[in-house]
mmCIF file with all atom_site columns, C-alpha atoms in Angstrom:
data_model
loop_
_atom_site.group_PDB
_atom_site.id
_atom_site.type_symbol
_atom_site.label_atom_id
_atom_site.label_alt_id
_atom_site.label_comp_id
_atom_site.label_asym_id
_atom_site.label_entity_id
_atom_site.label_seq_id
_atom_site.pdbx_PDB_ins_code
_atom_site.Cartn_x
_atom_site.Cartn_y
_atom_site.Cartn_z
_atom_site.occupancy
_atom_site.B_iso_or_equiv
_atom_site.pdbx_formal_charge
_atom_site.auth_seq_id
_atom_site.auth_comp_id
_atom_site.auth_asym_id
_atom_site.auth_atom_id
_atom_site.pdbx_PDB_model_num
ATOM 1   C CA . UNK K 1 1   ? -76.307 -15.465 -22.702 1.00 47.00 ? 1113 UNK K CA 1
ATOM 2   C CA . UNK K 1 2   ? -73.198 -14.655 -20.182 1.00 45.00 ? 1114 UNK K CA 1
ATOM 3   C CA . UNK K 1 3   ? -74.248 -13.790 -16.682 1.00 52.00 ? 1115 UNK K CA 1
ATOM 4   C CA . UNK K 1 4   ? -71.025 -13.536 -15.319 1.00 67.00 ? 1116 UNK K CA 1
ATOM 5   C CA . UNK K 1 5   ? -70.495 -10.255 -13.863 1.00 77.00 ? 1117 UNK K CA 1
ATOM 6   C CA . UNK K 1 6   ? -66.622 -8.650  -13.053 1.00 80.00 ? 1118 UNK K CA 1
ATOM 7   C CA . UNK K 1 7   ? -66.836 -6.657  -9.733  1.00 82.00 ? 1119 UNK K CA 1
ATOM 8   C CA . UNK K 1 8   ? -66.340 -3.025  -10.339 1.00 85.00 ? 1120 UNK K CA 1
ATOM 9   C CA . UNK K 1 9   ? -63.866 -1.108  -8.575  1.00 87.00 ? 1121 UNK K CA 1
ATOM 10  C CA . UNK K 1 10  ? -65.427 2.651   -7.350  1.00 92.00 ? 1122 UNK K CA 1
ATOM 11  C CA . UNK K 1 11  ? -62.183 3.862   -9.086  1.00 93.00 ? 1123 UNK K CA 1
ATOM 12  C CA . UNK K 1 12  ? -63.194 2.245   -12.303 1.00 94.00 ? 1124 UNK K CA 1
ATOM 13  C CA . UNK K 1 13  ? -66.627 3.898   -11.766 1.00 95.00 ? 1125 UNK K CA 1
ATOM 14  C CA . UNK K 1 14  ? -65.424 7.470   -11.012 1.00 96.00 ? 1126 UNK K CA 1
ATOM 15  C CA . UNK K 1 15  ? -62.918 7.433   -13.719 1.00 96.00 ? 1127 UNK K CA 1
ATOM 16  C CA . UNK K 1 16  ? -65.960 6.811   -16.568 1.00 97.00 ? 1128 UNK K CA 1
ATOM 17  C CA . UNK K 1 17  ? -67.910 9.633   -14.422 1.00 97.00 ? 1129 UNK K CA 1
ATOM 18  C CA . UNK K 1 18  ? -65.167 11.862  -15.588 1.00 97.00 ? 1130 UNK K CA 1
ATOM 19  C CA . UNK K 1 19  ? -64.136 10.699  -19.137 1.00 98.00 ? 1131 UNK K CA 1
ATOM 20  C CA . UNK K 1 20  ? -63.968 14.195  -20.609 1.00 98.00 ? 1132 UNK K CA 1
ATOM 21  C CA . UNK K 1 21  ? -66.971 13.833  -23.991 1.00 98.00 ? 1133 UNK K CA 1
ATOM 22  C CA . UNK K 1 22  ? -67.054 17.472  -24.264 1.00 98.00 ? 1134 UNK K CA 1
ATOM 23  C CA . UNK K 1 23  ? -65.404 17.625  -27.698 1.00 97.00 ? 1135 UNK K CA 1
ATOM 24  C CA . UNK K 1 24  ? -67.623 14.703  -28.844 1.00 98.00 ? 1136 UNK K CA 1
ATOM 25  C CA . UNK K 1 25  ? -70.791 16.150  -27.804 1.00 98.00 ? 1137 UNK K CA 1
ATOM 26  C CA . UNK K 1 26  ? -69.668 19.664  -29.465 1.00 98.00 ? 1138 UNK K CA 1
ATOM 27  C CA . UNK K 1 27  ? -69.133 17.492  -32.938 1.00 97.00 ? 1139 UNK K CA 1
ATOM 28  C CA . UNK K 1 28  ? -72.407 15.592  -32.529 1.00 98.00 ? 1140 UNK K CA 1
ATOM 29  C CA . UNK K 1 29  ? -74.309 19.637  -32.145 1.00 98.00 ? 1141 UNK K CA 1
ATOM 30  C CA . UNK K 1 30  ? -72.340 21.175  -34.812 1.00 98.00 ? 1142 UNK K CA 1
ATOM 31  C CA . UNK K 1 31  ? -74.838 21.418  -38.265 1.00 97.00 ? 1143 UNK K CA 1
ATOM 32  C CA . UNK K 1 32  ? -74.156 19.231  -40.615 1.00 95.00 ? 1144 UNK K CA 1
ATOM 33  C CA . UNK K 1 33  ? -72.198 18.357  -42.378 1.00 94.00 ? 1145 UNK K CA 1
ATOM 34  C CA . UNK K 1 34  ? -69.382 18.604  -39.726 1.00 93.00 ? 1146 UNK K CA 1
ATOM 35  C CA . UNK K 1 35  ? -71.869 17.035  -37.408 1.00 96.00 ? 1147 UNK K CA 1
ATOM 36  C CA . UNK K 1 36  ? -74.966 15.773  -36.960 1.00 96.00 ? 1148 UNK K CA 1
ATOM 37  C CA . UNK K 1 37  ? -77.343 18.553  -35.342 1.00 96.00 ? 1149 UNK K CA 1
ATOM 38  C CA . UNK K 1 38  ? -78.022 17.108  -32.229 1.00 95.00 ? 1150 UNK K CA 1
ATOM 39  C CA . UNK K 1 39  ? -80.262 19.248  -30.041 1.00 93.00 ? 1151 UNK K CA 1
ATOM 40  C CA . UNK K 1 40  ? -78.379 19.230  -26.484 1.00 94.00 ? 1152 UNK K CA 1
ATOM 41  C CA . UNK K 1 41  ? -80.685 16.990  -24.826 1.00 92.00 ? 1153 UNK K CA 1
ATOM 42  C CA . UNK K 1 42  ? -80.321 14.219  -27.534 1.00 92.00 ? 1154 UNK K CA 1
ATOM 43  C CA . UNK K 1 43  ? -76.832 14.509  -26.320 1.00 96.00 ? 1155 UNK K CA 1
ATOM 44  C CA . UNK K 1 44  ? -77.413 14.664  -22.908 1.00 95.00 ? 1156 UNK K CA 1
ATOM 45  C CA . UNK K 1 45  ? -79.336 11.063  -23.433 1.00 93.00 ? 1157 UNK K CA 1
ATOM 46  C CA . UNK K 1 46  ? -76.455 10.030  -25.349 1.00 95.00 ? 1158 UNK K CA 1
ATOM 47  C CA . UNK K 1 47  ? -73.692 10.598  -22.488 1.00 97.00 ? 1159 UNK K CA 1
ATOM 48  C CA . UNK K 1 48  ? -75.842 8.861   -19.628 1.00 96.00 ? 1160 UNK K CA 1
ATOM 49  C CA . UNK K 1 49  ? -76.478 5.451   -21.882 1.00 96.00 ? 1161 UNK K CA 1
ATOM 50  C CA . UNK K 1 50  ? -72.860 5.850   -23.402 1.00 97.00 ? 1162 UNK K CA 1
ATOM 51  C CA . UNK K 1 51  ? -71.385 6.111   -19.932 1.00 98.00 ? 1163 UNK K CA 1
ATOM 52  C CA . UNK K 1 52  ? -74.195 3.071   -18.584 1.00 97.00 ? 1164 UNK K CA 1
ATOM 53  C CA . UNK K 1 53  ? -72.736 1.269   -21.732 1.00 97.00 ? 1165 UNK K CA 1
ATOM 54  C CA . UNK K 1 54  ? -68.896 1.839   -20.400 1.00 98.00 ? 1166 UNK K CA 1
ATOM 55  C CA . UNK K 1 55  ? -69.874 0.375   -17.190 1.00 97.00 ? 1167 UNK K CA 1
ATOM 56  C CA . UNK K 1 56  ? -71.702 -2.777  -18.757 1.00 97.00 ? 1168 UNK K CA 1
ATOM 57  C CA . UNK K 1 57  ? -68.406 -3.254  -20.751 1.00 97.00 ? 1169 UNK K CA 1
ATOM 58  C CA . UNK K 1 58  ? -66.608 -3.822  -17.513 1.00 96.00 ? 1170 UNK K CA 1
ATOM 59  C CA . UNK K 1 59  ? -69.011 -5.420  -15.619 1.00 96.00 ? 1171 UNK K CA 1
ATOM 60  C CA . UNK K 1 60  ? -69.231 -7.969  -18.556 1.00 96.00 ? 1172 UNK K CA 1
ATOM 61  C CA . UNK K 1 61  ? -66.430 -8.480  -20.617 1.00 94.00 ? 1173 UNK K CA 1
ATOM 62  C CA . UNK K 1 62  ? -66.824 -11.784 -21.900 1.00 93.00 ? 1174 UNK K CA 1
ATOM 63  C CA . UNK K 1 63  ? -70.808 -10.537 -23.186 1.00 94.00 ? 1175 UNK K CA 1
ATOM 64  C CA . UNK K 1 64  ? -70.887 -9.001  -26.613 1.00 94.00 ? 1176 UNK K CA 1
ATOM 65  C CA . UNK K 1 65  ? -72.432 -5.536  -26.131 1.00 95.00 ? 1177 UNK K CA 1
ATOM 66  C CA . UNK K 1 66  ? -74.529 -4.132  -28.970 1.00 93.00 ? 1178 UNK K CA 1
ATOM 67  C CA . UNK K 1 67  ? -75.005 -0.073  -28.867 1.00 94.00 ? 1179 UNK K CA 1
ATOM 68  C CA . UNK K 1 68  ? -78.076 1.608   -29.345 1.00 92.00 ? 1180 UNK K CA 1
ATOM 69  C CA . UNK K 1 69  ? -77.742 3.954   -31.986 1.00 91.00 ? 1181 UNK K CA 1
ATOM 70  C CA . UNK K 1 70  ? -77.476 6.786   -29.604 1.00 93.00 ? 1182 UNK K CA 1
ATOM 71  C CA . UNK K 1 71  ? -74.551 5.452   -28.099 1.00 95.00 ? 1183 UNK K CA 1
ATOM 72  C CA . UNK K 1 72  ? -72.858 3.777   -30.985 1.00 94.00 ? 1184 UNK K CA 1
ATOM 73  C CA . UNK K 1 73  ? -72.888 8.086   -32.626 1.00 95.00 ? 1185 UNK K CA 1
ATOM 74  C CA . UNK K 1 74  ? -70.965 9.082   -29.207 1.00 97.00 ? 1186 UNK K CA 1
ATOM 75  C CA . UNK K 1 75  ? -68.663 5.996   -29.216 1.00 97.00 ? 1187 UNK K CA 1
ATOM 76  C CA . UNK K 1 76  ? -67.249 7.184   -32.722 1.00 96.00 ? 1188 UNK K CA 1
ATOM 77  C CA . UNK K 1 77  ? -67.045 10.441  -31.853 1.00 97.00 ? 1189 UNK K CA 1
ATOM 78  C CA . UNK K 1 78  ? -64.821 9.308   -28.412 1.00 98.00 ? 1190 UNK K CA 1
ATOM 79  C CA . UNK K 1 79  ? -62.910 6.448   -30.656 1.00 97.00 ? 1191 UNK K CA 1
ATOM 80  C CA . UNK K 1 80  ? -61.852 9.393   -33.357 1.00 96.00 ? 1192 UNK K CA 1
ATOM 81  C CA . UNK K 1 81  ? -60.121 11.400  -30.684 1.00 96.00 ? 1193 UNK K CA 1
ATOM 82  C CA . UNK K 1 82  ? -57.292 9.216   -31.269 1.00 96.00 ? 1194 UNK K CA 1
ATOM 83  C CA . UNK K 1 83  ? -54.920 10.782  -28.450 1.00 96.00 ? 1195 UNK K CA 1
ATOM 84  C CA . UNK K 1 84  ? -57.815 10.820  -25.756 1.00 97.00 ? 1196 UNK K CA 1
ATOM 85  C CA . UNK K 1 85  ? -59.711 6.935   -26.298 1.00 98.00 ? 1197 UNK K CA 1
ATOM 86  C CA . UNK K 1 86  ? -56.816 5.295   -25.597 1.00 98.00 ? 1198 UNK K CA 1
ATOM 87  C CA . UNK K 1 87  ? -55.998 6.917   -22.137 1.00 97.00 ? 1199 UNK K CA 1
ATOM 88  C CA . UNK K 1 88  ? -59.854 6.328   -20.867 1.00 98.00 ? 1200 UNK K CA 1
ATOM 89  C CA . UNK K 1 89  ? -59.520 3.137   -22.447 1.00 97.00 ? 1201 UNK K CA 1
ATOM 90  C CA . UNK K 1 90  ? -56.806 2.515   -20.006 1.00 97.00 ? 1202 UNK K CA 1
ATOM 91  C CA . UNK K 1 91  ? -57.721 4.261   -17.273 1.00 96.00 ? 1203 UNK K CA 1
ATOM 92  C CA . UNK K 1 92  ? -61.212 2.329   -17.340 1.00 97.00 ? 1204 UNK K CA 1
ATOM 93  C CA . UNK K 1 93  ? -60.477 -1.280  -18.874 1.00 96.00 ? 1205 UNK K CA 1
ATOM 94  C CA . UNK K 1 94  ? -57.173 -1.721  -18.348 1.00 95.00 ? 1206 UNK K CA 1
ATOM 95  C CA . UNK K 1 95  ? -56.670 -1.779  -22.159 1.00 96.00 ? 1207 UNK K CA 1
ATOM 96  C CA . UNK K 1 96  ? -57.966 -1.273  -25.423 1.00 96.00 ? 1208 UNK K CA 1
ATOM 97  C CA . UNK K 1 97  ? -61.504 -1.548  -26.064 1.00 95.00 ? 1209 UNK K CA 1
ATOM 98  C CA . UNK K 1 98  ? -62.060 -2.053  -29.932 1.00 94.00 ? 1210 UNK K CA 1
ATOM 99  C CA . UNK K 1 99  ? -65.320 -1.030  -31.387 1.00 91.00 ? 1211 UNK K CA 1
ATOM 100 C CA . UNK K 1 100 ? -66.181 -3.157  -34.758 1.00 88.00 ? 1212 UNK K CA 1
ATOM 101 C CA . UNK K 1 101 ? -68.153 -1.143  -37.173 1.00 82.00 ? 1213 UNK K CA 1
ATOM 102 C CA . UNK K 1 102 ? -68.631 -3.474  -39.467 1.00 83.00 ? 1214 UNK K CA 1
ATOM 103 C CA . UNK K 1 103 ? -70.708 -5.930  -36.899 1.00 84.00 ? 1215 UNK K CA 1
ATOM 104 C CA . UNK K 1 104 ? -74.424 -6.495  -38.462 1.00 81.00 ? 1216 UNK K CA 1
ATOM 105 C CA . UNK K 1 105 ? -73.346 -5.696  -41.640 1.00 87.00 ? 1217 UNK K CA 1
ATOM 106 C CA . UNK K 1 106 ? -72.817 -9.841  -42.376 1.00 86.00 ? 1218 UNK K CA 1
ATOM 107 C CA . UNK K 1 107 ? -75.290 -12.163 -42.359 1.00 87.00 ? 1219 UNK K CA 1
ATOM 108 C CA . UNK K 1 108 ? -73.954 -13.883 -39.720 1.00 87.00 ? 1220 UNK K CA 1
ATOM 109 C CA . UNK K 1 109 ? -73.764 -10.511 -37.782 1.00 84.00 ? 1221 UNK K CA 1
ATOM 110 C CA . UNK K 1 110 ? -77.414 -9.227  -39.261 1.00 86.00 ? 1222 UNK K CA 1
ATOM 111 C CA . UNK K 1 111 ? -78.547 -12.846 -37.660 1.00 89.00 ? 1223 UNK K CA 1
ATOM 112 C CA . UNK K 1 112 ? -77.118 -12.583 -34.716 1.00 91.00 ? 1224 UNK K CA 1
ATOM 113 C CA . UNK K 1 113 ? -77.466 -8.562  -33.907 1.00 89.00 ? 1225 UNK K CA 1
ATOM 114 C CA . UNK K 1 114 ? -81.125 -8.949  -32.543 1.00 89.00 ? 1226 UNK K CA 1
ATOM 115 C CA . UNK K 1 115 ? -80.676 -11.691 -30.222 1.00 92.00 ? 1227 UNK K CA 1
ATOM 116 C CA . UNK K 1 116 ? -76.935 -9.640  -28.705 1.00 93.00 ? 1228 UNK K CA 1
ATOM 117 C CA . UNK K 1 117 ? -79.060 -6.412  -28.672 1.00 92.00 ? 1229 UNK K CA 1
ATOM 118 C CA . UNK K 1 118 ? -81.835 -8.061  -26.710 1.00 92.00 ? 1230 UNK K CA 1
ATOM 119 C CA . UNK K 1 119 ? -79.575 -9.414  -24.320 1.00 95.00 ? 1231 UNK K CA 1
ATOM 120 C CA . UNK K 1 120 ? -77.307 -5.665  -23.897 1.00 95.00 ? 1232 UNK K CA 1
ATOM 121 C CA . UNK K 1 121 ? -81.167 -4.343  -23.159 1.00 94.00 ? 1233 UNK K CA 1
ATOM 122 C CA . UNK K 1 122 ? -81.716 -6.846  -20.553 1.00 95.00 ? 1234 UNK K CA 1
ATOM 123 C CA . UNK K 1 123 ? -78.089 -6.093  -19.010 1.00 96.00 ? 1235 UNK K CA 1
ATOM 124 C CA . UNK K 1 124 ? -79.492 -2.411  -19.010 1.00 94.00 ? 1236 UNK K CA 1
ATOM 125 C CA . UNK K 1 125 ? -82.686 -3.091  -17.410 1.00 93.00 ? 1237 UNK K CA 1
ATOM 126 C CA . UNK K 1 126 ? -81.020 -5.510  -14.702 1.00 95.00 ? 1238 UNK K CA 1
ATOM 127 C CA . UNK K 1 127 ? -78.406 -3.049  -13.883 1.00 95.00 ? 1239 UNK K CA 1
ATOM 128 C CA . UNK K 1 128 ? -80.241 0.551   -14.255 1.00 94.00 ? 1240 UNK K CA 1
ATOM 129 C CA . UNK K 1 129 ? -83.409 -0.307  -14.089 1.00 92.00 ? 1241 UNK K CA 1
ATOM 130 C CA . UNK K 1 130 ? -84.088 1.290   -17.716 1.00 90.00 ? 1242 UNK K CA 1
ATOM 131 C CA . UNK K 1 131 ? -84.517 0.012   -21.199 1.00 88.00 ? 1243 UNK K CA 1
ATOM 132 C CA . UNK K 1 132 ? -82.027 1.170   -23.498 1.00 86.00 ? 1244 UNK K CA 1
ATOM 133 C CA . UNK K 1 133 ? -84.309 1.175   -26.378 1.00 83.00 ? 1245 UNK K CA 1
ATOM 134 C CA . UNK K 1 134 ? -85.872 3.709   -25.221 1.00 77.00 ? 1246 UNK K CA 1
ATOM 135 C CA . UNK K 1 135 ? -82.991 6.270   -25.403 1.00 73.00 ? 1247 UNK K CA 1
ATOM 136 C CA . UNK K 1 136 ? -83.985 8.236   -28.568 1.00 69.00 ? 1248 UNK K CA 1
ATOM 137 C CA . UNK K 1 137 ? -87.783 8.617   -27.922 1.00 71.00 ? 1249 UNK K CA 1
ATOM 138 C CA . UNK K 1 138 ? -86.212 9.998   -24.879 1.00 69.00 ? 1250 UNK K CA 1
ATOM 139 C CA . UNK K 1 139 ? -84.245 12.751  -26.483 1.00 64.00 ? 1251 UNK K CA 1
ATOM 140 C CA . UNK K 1 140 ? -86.964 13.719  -28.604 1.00 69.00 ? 1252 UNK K CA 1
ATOM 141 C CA . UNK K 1 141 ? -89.268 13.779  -25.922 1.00 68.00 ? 1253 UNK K CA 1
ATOM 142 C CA . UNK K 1 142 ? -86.732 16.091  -23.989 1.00 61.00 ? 1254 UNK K CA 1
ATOM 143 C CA . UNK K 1 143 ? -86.115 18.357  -27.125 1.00 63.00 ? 1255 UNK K CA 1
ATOM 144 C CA . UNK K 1 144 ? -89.999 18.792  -27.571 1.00 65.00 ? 1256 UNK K CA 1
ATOM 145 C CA . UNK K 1 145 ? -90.165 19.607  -23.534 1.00 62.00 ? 1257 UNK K CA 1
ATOM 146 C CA . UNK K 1 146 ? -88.041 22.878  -24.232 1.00 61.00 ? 1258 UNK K CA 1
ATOM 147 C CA . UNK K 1 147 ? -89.910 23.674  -27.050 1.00 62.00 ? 1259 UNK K CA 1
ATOM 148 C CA . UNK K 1 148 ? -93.071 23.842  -25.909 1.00 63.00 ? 1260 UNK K CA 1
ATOM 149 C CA . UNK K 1 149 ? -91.582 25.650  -22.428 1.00 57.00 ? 1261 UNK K CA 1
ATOM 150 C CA . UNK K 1 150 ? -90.284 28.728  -24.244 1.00 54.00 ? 1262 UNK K CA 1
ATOM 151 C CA . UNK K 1 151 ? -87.500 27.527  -24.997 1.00 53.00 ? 1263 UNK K CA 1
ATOM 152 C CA . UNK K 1 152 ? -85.339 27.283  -22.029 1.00 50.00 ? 1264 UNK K CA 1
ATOM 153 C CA . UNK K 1 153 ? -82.160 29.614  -22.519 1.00 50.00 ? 1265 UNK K CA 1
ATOM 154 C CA . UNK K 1 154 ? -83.129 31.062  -25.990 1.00 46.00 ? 1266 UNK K CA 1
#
């Protein structure tokens, strides 16, 4: 477990603040096939840990950050807009940051996956005072809050 932490520049801060996920979140609401039917709240959930994530990823570079599933959705969405990633890449990290897929689907991954995602969760909690577990109970949660209030803006 790494608990060496990188100061964070406010600059570095403000420019994931405005790291433009519009088109992202759109895809993630759109029906599917094209996308995956999010309700706007599950989306909602998914920015605020996606953007938490983004900050861990600086804060800790050497750590090996593991996604919640929430998260993981809007980080494909951002890595397919090939002309945008690469600028907030920049613009945040000073680089590059790859995102491998395939991690978990080893055994050597599927091992190690619980242990890295325990230790990403306690980075959360440390840092934002929130588990990121709980992410997706929280969109639901949200989703069933407008229902059962009318609806909000329907």
């Amino acid at each position: 477990m790494l608990n060496t932490t990188t100061p964070v520049s406010t600059g570095v801060l403000q420019a994931i603040e405005v790291i433009d996920l519009s088109k992202a979140k759109t895809r993630l609401m759109a029906p599917v096939p094209q996308g995956k039917g999010w309700s706007f709240e599950k989306v909602q959930v998914a920015e605020k840990f996606y953007r938490r994530f983004l900050v861990l990823a600086v804060k800790h570079p050497k750590a090996k950050l593991i996604p919640n599933v929430l998260v993981d959705e809007l980080w494909h969405q951002h890595v397919l807009d090939t002309r945008q990633y690469p600028k907030d890449c920049n613009r945040v990290f000073g680089g590059f940051m790859h995102h491998d897929p395939y991690f978990g689907t080893t055994s050597e991954g599927e091992q190690q996956l619980p242990v890295l995602f325990a230790e990403t969760n306690r980075l959360f909690c440390a840092e934002f005072g929130e588990n990121c577990i709980t992410a997706e109970p929280m969109a639901e949660l949200l989703q069933a809050a407008k229902s059962c209030n009318g609806g909000g803006d329907d």
